[in-house]
Coordinates of C-alpha atoms and ligand atoms in Angstrom, one line a residue:
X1 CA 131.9 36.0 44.0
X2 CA 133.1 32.5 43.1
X3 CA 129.3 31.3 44.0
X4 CA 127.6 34.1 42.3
X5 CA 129.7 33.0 39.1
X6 CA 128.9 29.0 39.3
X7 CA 125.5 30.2 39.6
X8 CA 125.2 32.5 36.9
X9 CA 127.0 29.9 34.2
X10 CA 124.3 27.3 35.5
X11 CA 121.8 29.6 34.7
X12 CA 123.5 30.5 31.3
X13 CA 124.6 27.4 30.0
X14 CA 121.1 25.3 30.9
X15 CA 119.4 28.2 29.3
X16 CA 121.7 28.6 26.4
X17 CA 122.6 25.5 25.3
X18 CA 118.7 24.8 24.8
X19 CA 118.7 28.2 22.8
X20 CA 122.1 27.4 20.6
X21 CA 120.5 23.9 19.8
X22 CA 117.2 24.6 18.4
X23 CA 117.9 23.8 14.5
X24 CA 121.3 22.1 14.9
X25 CA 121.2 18.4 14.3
X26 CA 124.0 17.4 15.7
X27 CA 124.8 16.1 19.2
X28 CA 127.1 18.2 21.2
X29 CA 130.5 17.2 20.7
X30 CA 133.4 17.2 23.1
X31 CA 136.6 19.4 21.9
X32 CA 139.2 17.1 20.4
X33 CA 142.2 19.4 20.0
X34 CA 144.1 18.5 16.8
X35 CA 147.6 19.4 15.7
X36 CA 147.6 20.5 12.4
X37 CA 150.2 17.7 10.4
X38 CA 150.2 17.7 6.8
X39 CA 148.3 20.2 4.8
X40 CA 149.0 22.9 7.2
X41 CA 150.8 25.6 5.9
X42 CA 149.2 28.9 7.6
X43 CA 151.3 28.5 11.0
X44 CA 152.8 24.6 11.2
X45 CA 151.3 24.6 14.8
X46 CA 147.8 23.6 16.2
X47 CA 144.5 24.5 15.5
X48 CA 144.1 25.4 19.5
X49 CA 146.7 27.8 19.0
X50 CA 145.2 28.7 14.8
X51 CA 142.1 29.8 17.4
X52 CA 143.6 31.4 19.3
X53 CA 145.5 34.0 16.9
X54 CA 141.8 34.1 15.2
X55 CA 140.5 35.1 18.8
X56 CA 143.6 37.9 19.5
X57 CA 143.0 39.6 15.9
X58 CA 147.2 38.3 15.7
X59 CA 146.1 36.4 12.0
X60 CA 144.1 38.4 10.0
X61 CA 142.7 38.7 7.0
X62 CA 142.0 34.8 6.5
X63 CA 139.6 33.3 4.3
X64 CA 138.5 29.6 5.3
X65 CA 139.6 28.1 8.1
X66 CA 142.4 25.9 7.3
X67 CA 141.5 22.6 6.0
X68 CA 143.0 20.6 9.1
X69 CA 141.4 22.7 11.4
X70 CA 137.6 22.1 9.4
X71 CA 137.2 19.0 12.3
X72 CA 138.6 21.0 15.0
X73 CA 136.9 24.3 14.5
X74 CA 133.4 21.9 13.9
X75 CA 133.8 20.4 16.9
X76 CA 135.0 23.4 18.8
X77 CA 131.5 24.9 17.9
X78 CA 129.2 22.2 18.3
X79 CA 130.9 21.8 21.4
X80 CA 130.5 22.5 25.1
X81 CA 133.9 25.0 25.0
X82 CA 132.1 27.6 22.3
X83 CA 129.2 27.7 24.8
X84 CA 131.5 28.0 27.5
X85 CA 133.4 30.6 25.8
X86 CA 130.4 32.6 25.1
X87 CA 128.7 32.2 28.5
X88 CA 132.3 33.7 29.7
X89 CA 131.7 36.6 27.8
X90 CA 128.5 37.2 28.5
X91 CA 129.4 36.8 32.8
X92 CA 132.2 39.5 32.0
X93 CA 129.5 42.2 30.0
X94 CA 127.3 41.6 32.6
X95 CA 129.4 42.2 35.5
X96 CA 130.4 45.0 33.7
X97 CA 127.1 46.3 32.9
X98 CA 126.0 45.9 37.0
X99 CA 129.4 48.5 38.2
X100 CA 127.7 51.5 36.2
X101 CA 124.3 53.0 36.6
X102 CA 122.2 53.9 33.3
X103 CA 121.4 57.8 33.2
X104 CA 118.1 57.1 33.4
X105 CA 117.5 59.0 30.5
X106 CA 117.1 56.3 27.7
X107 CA 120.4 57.3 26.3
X108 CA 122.8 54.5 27.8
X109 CA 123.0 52.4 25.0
X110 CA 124.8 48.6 24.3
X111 CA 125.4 48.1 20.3
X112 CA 125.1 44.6 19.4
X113 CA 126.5 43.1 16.0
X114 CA 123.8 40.4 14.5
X115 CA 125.9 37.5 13.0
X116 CA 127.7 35.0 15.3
X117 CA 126.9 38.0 17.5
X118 CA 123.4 37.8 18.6
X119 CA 122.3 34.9 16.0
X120 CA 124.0 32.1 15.1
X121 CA 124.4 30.9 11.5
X122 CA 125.7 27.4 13.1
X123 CA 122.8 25.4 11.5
X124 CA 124.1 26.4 8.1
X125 CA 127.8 26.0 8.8
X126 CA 127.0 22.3 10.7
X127 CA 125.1 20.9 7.3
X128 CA 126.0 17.9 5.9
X129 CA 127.3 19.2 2.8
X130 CA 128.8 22.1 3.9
X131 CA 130.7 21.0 7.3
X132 CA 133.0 24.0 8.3
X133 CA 134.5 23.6 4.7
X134 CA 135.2 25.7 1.7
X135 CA 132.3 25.1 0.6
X136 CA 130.4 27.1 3.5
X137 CA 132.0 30.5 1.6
X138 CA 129.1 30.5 -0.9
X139 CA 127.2 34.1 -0.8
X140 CA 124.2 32.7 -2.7
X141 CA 123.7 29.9 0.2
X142 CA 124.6 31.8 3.0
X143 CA 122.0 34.7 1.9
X144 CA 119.4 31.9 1.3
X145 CA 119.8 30.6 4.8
X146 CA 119.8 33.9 6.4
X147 CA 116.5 34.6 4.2
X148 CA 114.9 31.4 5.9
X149 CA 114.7 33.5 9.4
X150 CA 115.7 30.3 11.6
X151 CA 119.1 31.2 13.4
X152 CA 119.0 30.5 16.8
X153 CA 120.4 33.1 19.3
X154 CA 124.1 32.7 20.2
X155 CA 124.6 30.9 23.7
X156 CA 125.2 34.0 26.7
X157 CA 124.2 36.9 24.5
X158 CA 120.6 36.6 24.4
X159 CA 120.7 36.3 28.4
X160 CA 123.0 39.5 28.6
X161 CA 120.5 41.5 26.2
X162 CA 117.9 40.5 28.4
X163 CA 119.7 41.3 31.9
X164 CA 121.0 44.8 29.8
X165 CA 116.9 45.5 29.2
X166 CA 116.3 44.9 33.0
X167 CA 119.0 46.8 34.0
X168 CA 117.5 49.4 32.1
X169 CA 120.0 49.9 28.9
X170 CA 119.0 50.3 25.4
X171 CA 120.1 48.4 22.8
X172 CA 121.0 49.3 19.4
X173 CA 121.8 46.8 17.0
X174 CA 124.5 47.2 13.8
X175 CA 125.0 44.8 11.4
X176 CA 126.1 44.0 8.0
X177 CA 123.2 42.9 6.9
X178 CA 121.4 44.7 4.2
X179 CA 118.3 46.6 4.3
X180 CA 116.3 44.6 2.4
X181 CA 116.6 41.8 5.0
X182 CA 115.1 44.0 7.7
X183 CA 111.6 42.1 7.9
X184 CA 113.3 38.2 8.0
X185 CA 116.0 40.0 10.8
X186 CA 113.2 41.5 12.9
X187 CA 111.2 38.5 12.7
X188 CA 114.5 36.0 13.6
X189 CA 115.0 38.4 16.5
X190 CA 111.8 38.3 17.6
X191 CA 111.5 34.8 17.4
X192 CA 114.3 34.1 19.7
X193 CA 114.1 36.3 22.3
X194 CA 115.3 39.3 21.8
X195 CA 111.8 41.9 21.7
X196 CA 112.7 45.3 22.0
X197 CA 115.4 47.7 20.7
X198 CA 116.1 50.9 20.2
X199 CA 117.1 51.0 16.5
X200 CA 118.1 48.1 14.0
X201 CA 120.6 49.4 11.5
X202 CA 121.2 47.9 8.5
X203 CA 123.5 48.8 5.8
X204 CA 122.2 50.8 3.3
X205 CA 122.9 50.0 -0.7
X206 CA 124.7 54.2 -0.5
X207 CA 127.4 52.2 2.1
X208 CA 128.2 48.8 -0.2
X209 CA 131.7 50.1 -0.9
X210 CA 132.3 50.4 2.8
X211 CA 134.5 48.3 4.8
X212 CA 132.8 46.8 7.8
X213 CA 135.0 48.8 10.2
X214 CA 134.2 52.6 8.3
X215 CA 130.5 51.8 8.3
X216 CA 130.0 50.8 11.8
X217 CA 132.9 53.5 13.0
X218 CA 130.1 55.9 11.3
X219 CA 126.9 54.6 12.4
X220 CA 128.1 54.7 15.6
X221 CA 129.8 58.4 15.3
X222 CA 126.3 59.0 14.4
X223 CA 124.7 57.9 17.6
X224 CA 126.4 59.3 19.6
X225 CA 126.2 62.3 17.7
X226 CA 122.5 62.3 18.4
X227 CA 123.0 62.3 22.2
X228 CA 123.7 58.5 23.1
X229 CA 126.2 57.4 24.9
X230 CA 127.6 53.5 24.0
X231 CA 128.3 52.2 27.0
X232 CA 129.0 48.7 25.7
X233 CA 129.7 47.0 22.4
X234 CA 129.9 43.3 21.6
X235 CA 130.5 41.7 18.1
X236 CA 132.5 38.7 16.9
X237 CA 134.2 40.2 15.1
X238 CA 137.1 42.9 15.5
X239 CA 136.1 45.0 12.5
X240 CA 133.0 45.4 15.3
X241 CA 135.0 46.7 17.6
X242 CA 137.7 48.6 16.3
X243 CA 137.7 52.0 14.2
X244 CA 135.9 55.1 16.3
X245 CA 133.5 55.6 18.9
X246 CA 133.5 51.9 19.7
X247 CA 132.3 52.7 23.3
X248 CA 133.5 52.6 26.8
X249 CA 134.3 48.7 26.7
X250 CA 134.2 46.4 24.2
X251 CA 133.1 42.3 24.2
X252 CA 134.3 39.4 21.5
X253 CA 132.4 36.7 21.4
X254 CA 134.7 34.2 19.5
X255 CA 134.3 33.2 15.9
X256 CA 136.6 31.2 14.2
X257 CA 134.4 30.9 11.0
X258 CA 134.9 33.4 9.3
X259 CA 136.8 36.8 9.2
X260 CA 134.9 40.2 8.1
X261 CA 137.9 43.2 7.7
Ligands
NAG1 C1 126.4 28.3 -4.1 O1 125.1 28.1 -3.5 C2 124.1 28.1 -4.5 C3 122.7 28.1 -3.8 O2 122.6 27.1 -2.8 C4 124.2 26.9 -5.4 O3 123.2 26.9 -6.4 C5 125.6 27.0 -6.1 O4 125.8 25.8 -6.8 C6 126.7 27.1 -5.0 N1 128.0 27.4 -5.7 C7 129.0 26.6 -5.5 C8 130.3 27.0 -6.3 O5 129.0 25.6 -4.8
NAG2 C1 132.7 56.5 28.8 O1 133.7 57.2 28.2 C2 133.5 58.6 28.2 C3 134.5 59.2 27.3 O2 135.8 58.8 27.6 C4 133.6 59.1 29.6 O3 133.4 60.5 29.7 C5 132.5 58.4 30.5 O4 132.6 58.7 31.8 C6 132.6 56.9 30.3 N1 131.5 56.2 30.9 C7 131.6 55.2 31.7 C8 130.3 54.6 32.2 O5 132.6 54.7 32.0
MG3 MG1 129.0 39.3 13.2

């Protein structure tokens, strides 16, 4: 068991550290936890514990990371630990994924969020003049780099998809994204590693007024509706995983840039 583990992680984190650094130009930084001091006012404590209430869904509703933490949470993802973190998830989903047998009929399905999910937007969050700061909250900019097609697949969760395709699962992926970004998504996608799925949904212009966790609760009341069962679902995000029909188990990646309700 203990063996089976160390060798999976070496497998995952040789593999996915190669993946998660393609278009980041930084080196990979060791974690130095910082206590928030001055400046900040969101829980007086430390940025290791800030994470961890992001992580447990027990602070909500945030908007930036705090401005103490912009070093911390920066070096936290360029980091071996987010890597780690990820490659933890991914070893738990796949063990997971091993105890149960697919139907055989195509309709055991895993539903995988895109952003910070199955792609990383790292590369824009690491540039020089954005840096984990406010200034990363820009729609225009964050559209424009999604529109460039070059995020790199998050470390752990392209090697799950592809031991979830051996295994025999489908996978369905639901994201926020809009349907007019459908041909730079597939393409992204296709470019990492991920080749095959069973549906891509993107949000249609009819669901803009939706909150993330009504428009995936219904996509995926929808799906299952039309006969397949969600076996698995893994987002970073909790509005991913909350709501209805959210599946048999659920997997967070961590993401302490942002917060989507
Ligand atoms: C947001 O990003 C756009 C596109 O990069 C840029 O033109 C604009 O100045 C930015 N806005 C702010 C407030 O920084
Ligand atoms: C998934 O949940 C449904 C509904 O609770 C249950 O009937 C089914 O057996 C579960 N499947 C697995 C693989 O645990
Ligand atoms: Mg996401």
């Amino acid at each position: 068991m203990i063996s089976s583990l160390l060798v999976f992680l070496a497998i995952l984190s040789a593999a996915s550290l190669s993946d998660a650094g393609a278009g980041v130009p930084h080196q990979i930084h060791h974690l130095r936890p910082r206590s928030g001091s001055g400046g900040q006012r969101i829980l007086g404590v430390s940025c290791l514990s800030w994470r961890l209430g992001v992580e447990t869904n027990n602070i909500r509703d945030w908007k930036l990371v705090p401005e103490v933490c912009e070093g911390y949470v920066g070096n936290y993802m360029l980091g071996h630990q987010y890597r780690k973190d990820c490659n933890a998830v991914a070893y738990a989903a796949v063990q997971y994924a091993k105890s149960i047998k697919p139907a055989g009929d195509g309709k055991d399905i895993w539903v995988f969020d895109i952003d910070e999910t199955s792609l990383s937007n790292l590369p824009y969050f690491a540039r020089s003049d954005v840096a984990f700061g406010a200034k990363a909250y820009n729609a225009t900019a964050i559209n424009e780099w999604v529109m460039e097609g070059k995020a790199p697949a998050v470390p752990g969760v392209i090697l799950l998809y592809k031991q979830l395709v051996k295994l025999g699962y489908k996978v369905v992926f639901l994201t926020g994204r809009t349907e007019n970004q459908r041909q730079i998504t597939t393409q992204n996608l296709n470019n990492v590693g991920y080749h095959s799925w069973e549906n891509l949904i993107l949000k249609q212009t009819s669901e803009s007024g939706k909150t993330a966790v009504a428009y995936k609760s219904g996509r995926r009341k929808e799906l299952e509706e039309s006969g397949y069962r969600i076996v698995g679902n893994v987002g970073d995000q909790w509005s991913d995983l909350l709501g209805s029909h959210s599946g048999n188990r659920t997997f967070k990646v961590p993401d302490p840039l942002y917060y989507i309700s």
